[in-house]
Coordinates of N, CA, C and O in Angstrom, one line a residue:
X1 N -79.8 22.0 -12.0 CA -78.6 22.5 -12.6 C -77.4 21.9 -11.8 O -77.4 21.8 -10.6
X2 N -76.5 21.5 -12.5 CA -75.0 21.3 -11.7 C -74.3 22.6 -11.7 O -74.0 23.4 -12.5
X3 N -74.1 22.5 -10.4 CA -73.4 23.7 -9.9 C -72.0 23.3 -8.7 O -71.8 22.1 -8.4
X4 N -71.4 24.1 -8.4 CA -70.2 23.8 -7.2 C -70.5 23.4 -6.2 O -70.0 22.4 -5.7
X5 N -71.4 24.0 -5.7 CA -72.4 23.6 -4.2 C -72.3 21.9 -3.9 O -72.1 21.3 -2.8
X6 N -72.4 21.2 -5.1 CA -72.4 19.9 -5.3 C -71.8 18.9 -6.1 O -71.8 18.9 -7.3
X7 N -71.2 17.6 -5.1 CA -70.0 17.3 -5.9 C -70.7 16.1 -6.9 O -69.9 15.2 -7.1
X8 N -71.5 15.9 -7.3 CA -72.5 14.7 -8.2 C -70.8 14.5 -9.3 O -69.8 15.2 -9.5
X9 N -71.5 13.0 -9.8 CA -70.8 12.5 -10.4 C -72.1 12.3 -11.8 O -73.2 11.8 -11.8
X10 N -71.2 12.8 -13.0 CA -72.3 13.0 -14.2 C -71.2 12.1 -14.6 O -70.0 12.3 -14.7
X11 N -72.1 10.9 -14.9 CA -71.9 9.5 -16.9 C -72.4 9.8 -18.4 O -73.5 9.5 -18.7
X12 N -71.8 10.2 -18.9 CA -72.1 10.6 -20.0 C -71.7 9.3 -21.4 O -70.5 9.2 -21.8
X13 N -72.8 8.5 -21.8 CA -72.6 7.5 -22.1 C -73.2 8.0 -23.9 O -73.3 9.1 -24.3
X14 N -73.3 6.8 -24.4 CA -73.7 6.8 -26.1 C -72.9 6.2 -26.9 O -71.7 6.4 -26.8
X15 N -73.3 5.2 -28.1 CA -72.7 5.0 -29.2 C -71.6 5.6 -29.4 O -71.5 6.7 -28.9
X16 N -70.6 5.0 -30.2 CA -69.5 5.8 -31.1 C -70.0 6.7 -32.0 O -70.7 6.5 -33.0
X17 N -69.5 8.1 -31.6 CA -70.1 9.0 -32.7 C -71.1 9.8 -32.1 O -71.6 10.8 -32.6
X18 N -71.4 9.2 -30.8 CA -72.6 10.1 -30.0 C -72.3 11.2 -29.9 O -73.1 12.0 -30.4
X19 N -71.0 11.9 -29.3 CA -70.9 13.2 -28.9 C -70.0 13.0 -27.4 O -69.4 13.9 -26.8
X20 N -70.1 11.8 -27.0 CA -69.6 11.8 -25.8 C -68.0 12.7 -25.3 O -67.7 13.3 -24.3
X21 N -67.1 12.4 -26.6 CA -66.0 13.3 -26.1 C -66.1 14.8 -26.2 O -65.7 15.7 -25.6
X22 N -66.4 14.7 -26.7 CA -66.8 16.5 -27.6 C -67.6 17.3 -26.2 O -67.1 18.1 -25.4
X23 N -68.8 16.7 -26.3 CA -69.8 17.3 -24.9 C -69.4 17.2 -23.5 O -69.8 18.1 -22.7
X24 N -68.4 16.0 -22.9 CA -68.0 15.8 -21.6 C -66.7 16.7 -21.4 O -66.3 17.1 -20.3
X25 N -65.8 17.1 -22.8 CA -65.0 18.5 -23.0 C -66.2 19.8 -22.5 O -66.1 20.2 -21.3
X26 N -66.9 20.2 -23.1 CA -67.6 21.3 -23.3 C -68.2 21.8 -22.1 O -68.4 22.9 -21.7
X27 N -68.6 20.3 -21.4 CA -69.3 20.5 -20.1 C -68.5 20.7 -18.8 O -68.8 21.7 -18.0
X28 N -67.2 19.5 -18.4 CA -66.2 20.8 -18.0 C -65.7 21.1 -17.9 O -65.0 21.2 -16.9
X29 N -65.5 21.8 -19.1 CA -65.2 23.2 -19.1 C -65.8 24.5 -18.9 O -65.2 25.6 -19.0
X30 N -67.3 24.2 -18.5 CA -68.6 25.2 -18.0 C -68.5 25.4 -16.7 O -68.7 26.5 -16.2
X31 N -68.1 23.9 -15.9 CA -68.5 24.2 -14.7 C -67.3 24.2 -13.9 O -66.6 23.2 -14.1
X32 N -66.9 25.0 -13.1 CA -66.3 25.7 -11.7 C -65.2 25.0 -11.2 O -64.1 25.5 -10.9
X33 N -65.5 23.4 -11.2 CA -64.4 22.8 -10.3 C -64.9 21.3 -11.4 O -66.0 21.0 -11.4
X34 N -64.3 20.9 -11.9 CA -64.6 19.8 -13.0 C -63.5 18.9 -13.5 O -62.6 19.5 -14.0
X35 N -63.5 17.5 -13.4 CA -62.4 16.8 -13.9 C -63.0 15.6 -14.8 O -63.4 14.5 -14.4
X36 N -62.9 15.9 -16.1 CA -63.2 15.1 -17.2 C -62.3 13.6 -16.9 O -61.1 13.8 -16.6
X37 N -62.6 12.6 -17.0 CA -62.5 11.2 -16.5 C -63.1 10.3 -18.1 O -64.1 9.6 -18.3
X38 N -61.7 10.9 -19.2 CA -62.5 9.9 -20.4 C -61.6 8.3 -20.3 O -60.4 8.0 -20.2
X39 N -63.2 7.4 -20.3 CA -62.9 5.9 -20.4 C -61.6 5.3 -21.1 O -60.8 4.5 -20.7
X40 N -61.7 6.1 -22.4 CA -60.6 5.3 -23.6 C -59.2 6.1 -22.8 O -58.1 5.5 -22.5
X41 N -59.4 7.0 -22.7 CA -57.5 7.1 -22.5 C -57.3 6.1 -20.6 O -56.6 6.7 -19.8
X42 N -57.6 5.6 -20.4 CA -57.7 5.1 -18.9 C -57.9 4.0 -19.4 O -57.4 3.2 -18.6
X43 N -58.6 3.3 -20.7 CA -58.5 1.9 -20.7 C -56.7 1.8 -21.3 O -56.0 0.9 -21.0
X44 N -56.4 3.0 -22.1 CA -55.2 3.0 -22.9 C -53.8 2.7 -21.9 O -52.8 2.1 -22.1
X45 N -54.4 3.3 -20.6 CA -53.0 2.8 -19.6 C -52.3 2.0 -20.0 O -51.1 2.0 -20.3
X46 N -53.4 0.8 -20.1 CA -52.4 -0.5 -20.5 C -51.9 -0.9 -21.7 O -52.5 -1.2 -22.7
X47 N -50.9 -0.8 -21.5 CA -49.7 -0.6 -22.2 C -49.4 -2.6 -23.7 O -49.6 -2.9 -24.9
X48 N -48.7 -3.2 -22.5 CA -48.0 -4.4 -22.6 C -49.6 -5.7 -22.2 O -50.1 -5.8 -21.1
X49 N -49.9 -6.0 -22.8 CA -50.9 -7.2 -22.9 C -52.1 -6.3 -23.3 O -53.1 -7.1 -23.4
X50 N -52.5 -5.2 -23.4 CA -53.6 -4.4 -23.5 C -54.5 -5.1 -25.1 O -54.3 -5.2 -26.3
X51 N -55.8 -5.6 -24.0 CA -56.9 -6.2 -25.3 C -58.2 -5.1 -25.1 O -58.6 -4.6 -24.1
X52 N -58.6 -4.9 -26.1 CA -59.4 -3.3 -26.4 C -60.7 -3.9 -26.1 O -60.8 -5.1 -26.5
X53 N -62.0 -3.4 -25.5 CA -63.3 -4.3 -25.0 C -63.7 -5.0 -26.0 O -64.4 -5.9 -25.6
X54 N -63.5 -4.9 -27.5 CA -64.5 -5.6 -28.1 C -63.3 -7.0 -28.8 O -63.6 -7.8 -29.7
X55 N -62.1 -7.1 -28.2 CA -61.0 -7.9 -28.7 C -61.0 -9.3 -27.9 O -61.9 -9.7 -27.2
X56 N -60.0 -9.7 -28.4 CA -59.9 -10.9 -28.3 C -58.1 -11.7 -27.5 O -57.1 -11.6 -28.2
X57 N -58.0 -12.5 -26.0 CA -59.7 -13.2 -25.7 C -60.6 -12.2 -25.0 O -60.5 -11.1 -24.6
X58 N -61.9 -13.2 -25.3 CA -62.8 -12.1 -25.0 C -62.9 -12.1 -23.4 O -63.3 -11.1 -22.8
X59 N -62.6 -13.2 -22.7 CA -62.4 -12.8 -21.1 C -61.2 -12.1 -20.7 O -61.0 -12.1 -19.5
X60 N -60.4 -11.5 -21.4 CA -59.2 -10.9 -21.2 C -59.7 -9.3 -21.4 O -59.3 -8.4 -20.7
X61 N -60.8 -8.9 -22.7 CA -61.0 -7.8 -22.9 C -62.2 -7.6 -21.7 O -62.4 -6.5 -21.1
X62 N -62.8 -8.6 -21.3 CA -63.7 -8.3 -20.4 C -63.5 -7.7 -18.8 O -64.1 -6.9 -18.1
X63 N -62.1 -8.7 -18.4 CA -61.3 -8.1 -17.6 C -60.9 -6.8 -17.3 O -60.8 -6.3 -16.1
X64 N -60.3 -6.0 -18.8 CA -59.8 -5.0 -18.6 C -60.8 -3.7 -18.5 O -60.8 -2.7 -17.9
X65 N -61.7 -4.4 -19.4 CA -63.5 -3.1 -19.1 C -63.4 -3.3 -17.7 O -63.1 -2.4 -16.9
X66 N -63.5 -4.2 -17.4 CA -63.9 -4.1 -15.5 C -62.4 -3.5 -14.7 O -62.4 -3.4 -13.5
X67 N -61.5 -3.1 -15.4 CA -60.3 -2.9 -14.6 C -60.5 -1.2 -14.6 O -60.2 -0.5 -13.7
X68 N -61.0 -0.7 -15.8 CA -60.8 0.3 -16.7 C -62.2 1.4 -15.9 O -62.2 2.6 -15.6
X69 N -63.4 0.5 -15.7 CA -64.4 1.1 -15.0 C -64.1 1.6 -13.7 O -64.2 2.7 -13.1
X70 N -63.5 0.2 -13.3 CA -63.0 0.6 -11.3 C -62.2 1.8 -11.3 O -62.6 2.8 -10.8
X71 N -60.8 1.6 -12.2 CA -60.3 2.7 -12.4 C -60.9 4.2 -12.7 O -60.3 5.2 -12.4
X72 N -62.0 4.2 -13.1 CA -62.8 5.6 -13.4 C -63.4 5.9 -12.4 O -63.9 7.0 -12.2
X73 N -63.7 4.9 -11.5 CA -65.1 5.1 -10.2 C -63.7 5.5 -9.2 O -64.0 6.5 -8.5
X74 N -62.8 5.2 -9.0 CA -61.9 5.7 -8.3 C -61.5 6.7 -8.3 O -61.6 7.3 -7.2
X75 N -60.9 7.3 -9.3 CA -60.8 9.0 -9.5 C -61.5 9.8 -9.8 O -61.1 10.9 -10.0
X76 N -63.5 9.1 -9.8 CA -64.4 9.6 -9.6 C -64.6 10.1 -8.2 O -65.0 11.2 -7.9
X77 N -64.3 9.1 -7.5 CA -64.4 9.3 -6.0 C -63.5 10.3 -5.6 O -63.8 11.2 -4.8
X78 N -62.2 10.2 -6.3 CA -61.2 11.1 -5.7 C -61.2 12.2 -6.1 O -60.6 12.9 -5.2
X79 N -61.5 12.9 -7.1 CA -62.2 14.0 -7.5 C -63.2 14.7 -6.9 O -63.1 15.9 -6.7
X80 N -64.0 14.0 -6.6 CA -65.8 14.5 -6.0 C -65.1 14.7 -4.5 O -65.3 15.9 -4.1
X81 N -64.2 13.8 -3.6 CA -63.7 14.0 -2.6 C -63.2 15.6 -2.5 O -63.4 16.4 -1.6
X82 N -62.6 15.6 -3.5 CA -61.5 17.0 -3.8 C -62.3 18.2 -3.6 O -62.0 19.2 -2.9
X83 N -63.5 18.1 -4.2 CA -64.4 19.0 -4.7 C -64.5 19.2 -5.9 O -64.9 20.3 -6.2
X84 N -64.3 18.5 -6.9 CA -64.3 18.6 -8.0 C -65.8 17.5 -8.6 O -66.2 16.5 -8.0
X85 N -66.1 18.3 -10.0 CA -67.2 17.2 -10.0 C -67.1 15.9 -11.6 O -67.3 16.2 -12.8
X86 N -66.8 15.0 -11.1 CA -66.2 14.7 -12.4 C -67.3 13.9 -13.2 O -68.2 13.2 -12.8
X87 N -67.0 14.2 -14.3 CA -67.5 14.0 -15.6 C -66.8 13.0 -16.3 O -65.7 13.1 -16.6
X88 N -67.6 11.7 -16.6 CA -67.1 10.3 -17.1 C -67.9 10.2 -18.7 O -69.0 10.3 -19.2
X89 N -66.7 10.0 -19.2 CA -66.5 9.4 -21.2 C -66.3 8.0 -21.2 O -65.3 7.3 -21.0
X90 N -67.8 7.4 -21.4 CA -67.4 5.9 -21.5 C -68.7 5.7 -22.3 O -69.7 6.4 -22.4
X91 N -68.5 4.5 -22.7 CA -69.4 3.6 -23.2 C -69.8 2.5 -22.5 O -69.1 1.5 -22.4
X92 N -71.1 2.6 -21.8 CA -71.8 1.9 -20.9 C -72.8 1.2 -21.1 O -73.9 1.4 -20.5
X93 N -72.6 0.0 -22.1 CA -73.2 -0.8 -22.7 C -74.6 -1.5 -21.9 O -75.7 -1.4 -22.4
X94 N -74.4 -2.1 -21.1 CA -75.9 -2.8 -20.4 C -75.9 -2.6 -19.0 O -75.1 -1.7 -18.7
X95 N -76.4 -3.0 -18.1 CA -76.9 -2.6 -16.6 C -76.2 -3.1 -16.0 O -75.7 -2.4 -15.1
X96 N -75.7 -4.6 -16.1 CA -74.2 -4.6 -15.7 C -73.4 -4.2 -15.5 O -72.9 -4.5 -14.4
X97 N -72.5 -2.9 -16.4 CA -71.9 -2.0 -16.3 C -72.0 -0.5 -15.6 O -71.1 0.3 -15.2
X98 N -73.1 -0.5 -15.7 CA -74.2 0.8 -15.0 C -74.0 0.2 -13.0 O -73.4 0.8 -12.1
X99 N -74.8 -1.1 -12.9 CA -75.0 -0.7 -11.5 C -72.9 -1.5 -10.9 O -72.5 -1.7 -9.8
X100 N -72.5 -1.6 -11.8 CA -70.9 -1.6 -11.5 C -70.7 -0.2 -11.0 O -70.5 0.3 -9.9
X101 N -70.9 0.5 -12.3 CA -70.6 1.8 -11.6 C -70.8 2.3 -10.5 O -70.0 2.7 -9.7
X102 N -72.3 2.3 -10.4 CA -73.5 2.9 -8.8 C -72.7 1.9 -7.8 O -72.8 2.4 -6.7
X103 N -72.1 0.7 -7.6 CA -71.8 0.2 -6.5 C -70.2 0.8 -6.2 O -69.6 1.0 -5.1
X104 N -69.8 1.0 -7.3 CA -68.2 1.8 -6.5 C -68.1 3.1 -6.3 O -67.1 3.8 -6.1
X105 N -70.1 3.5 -6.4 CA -69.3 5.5 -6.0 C -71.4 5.6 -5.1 O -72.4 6.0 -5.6
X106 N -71.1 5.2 -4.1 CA -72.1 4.6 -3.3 C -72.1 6.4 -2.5 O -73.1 6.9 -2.0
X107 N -71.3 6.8 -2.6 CA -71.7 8.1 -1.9 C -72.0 9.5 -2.6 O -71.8 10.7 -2.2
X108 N -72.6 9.0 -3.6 CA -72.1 10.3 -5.2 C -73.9 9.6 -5.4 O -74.5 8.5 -5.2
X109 N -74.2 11.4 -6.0 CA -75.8 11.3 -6.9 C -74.8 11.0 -8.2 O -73.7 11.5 -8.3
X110 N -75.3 10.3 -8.8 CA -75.0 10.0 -10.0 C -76.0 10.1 -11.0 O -77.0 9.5 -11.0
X111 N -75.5 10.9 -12.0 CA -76.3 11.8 -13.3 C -75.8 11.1 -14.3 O -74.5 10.9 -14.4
X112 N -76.7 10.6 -15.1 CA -76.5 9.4 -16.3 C -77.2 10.1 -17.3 O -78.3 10.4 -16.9
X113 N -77.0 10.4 -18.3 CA -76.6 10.8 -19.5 C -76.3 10.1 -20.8 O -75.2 10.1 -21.3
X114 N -77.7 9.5 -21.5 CA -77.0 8.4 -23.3 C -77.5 9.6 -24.3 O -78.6 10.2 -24.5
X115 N -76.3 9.7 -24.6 CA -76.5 10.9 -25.7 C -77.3 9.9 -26.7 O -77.1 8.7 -26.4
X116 N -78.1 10.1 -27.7 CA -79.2 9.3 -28.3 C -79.3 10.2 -29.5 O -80.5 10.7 -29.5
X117 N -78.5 10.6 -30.5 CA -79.0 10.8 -31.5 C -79.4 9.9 -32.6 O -79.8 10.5 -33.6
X118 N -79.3 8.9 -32.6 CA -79.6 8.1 -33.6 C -78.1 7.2 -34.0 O -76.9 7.4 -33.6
X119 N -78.7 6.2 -35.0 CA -77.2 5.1 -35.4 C -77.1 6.1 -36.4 O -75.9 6.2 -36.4
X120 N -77.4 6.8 -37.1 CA -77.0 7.5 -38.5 C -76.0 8.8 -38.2 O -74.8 9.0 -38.5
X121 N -76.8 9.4 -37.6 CA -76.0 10.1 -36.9 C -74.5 10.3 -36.6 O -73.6 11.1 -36.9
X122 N -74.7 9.0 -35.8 CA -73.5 8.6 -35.1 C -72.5 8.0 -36.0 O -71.2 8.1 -35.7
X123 N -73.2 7.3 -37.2 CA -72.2 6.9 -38.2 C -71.7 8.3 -39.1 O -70.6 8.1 -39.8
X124 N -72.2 9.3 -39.2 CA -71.4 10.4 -39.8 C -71.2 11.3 -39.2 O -71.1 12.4 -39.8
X125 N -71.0 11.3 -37.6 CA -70.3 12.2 -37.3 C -68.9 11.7 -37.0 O -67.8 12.3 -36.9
X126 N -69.1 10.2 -37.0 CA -67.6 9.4 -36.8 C -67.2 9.9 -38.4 O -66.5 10.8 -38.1
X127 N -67.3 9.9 -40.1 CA -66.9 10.1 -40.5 C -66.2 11.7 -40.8 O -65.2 12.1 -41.5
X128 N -67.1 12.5 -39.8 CA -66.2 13.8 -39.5 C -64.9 14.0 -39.0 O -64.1 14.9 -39.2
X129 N -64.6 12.6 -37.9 CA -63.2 13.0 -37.4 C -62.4 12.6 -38.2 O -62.6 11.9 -39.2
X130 N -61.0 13.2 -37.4 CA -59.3 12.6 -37.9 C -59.7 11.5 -38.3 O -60.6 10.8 -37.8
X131 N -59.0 11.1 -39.5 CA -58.9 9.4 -39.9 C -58.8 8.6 -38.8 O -59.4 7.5 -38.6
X132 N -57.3 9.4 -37.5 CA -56.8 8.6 -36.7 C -57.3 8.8 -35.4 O -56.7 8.4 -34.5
X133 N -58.5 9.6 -35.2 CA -60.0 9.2 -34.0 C -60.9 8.3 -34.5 O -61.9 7.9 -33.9
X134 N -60.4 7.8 -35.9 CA -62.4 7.1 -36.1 C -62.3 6.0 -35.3 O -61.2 5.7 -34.8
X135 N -63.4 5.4 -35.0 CA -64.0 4.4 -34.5 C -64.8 3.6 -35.9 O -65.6 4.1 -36.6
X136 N -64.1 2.1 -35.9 CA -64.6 1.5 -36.9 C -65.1 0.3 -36.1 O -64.4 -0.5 -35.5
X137 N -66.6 0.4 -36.2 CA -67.5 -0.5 -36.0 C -68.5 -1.3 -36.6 O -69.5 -0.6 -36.5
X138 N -68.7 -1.9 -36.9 CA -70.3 -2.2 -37.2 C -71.3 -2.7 -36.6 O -72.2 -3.2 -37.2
X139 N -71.2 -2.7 -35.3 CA -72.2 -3.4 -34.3 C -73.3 -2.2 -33.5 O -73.9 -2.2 -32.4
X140 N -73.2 -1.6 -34.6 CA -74.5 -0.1 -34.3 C -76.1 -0.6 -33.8 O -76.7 -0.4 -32.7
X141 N -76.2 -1.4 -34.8 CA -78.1 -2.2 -34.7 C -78.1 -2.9 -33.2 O -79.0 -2.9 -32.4
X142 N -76.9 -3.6 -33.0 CA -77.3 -4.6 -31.9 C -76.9 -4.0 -30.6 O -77.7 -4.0 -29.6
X143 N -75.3 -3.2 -30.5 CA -75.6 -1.9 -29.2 C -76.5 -0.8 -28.9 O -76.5 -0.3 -27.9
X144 N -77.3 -0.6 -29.8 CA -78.4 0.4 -29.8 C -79.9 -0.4 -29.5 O -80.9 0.0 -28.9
X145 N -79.7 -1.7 -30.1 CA -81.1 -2.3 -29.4 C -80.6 -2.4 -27.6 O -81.2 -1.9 -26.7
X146 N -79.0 -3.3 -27.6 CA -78.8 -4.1 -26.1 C -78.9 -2.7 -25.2 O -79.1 -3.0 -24.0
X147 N -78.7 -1.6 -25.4 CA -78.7 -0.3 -24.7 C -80.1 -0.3 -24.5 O -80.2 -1.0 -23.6
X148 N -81.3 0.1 -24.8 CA -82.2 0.0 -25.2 C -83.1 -0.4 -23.9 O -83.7 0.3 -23.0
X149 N -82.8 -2.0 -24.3 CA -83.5 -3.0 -23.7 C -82.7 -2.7 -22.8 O -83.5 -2.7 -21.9
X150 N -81.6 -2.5 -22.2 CA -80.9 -2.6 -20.8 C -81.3 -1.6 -19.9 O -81.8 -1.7 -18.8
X151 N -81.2 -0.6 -20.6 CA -80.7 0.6 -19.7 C -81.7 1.8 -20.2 O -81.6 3.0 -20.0
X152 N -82.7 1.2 -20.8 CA -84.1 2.4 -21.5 C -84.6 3.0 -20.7 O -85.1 4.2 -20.8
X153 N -84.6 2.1 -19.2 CA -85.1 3.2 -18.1 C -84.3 3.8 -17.0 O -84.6 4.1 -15.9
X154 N -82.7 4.1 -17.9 CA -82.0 4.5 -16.8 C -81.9 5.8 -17.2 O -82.1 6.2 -18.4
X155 N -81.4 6.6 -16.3 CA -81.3 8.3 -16.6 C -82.0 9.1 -17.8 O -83.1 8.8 -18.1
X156 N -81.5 10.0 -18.3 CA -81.6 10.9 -19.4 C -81.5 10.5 -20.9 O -80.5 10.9 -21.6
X157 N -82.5 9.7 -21.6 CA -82.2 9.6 -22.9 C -81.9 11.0 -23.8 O -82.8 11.9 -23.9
X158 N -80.9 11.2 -24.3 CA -81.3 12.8 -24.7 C -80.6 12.6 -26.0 O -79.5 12.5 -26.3
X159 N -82.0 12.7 -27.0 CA -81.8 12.8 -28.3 C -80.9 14.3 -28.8 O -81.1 15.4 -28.2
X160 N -80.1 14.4 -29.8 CA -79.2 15.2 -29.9 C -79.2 15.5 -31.0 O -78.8 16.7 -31.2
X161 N -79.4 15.1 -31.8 CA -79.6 14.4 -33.5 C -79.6 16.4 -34.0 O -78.9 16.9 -34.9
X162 N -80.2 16.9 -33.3 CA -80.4 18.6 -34.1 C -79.4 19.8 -33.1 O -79.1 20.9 -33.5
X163 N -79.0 19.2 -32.1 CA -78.1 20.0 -31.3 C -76.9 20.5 -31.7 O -76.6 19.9 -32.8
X164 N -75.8 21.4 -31.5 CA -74.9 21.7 -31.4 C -74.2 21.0 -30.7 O -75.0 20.5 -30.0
X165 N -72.7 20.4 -30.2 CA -72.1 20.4 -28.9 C -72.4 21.3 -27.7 O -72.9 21.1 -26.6
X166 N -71.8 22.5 -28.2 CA -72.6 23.7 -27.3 C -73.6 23.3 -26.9 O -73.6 22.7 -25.8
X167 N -74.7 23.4 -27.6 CA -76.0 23.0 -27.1 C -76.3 22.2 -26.5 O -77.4 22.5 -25.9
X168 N -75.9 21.2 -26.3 CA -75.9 19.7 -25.2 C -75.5 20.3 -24.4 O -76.2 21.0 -23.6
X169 N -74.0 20.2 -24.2 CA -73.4 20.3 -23.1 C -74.3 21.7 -22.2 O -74.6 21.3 -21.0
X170 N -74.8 23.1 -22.4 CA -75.3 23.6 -22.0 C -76.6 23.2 -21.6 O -76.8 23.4 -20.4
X171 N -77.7 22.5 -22.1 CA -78.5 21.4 -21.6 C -78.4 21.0 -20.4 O -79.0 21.3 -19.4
X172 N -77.1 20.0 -20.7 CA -76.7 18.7 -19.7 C -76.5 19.3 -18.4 O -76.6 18.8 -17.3
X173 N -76.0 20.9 -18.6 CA -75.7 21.6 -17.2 C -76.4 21.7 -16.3 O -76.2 21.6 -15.1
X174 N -78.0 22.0 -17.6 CA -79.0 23.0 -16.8 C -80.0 22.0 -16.2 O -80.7 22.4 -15.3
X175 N -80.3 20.5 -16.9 CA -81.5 20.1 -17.1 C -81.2 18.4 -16.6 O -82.0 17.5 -16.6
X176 N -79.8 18.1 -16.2 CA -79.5 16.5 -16.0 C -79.9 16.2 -14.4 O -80.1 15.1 -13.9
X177 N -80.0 17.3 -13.9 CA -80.4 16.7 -12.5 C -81.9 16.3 -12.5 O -82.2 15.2 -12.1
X178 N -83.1 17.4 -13.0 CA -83.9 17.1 -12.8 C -84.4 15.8 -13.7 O -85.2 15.0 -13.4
X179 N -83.8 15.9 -14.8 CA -84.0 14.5 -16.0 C -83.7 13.3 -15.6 O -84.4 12.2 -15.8
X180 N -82.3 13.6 -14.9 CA -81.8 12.3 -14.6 C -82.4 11.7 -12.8 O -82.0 10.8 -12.2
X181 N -83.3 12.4 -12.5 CA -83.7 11.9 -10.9 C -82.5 11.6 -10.1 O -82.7 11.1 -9.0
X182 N -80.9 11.8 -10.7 CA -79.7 11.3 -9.6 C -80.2 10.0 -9.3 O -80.8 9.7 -8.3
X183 N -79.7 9.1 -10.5 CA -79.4 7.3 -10.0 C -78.7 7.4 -8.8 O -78.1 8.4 -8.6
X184 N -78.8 6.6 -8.1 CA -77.6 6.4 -6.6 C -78.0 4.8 -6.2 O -79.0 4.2 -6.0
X185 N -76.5 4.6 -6.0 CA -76.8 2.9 -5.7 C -77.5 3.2 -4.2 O -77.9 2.2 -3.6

């Protein structure tokens, strides 16, 4: 269980449409001392030259994923320092990204988390939101294989596909430590 006792750092990753904002809300807001750390508004900082990860050039969007990650492992750190246990909203596409993470929070159990309901899923839960949250993609088939093949043996696959939000996020409280074995670089 995550509890106060312990400052872990929980990643809560998945497709567009996974649940990731919804559930990384729900969760803390369960627990005690918690500071939600979502990816998109922290990539959004950038204001003036801001290229979005999947934009163009593509070493300029790649830059800012890597600017945008550091930035999250930072006030991950400074959170967990605080005593707070923060909870990260991102999309953490291949191992690359993953052991970026584990190398800038080297003193934190880190609890990983791919919400995994399915590409279908995920394509109609994105048609549930505001017009002006959707996420318009189509690269479902080939991030759900590259996830897959990357990162299939990293943490907590947790199919969601029949859950509630509620219901995850209550899960994720009770059941990510022992699921997730705490990656730690």
């Amino acid at each position: 269980m995550i509890t106060a006792e312990n400052a872990d750092c929980l990643i809560v990753t998945g497709m567009p449409g996974a649940g990731k904002s919804t559930v990384t809300r729900l969760v803390a807001e369960r627990l005690p001392r918690s500071a939600r750390l979502d990816g998109d508004f922290v990539s959004r900082l950038v204001v003036g030259g801001r290229v979005g990860a999947l934009g163009e050039p593509a070493d300029e969007a790649a830059r800012q994923v890597d600017l945008c990650n550091r930035n999250l492992c930072t006030l991950a750190n400074n959170f967990s320092d605080a005593g707070f246990t923060p909870v990260i909203d991102w999309v953490i596409p291949d191992r690359r990204q993953l052991d970026f993470f584990l190398s800038l929070l080297p003193a934190r159990q880190v609890l990983f988390v791919v919400l995994a309901p399915g590409i279908e899923v995920c394509r109609y839960r994105n048609t549930l939101r505001d017009p002006r949250e959707r996420f318009y993609f189509d690269g479902y088939e080939d991030l759900e294989a590259a996830m897959k093949r990357e990162l299939g043996d990293a943490g907590w696959w947790f199919d969601t596909s029949a859950l509630t939000p509620e219901e995850t996020a209550d899960r994720i409280i009770r059941e990510a430590r022992a699921r997730c074995g705490g990656s730690s670089s």
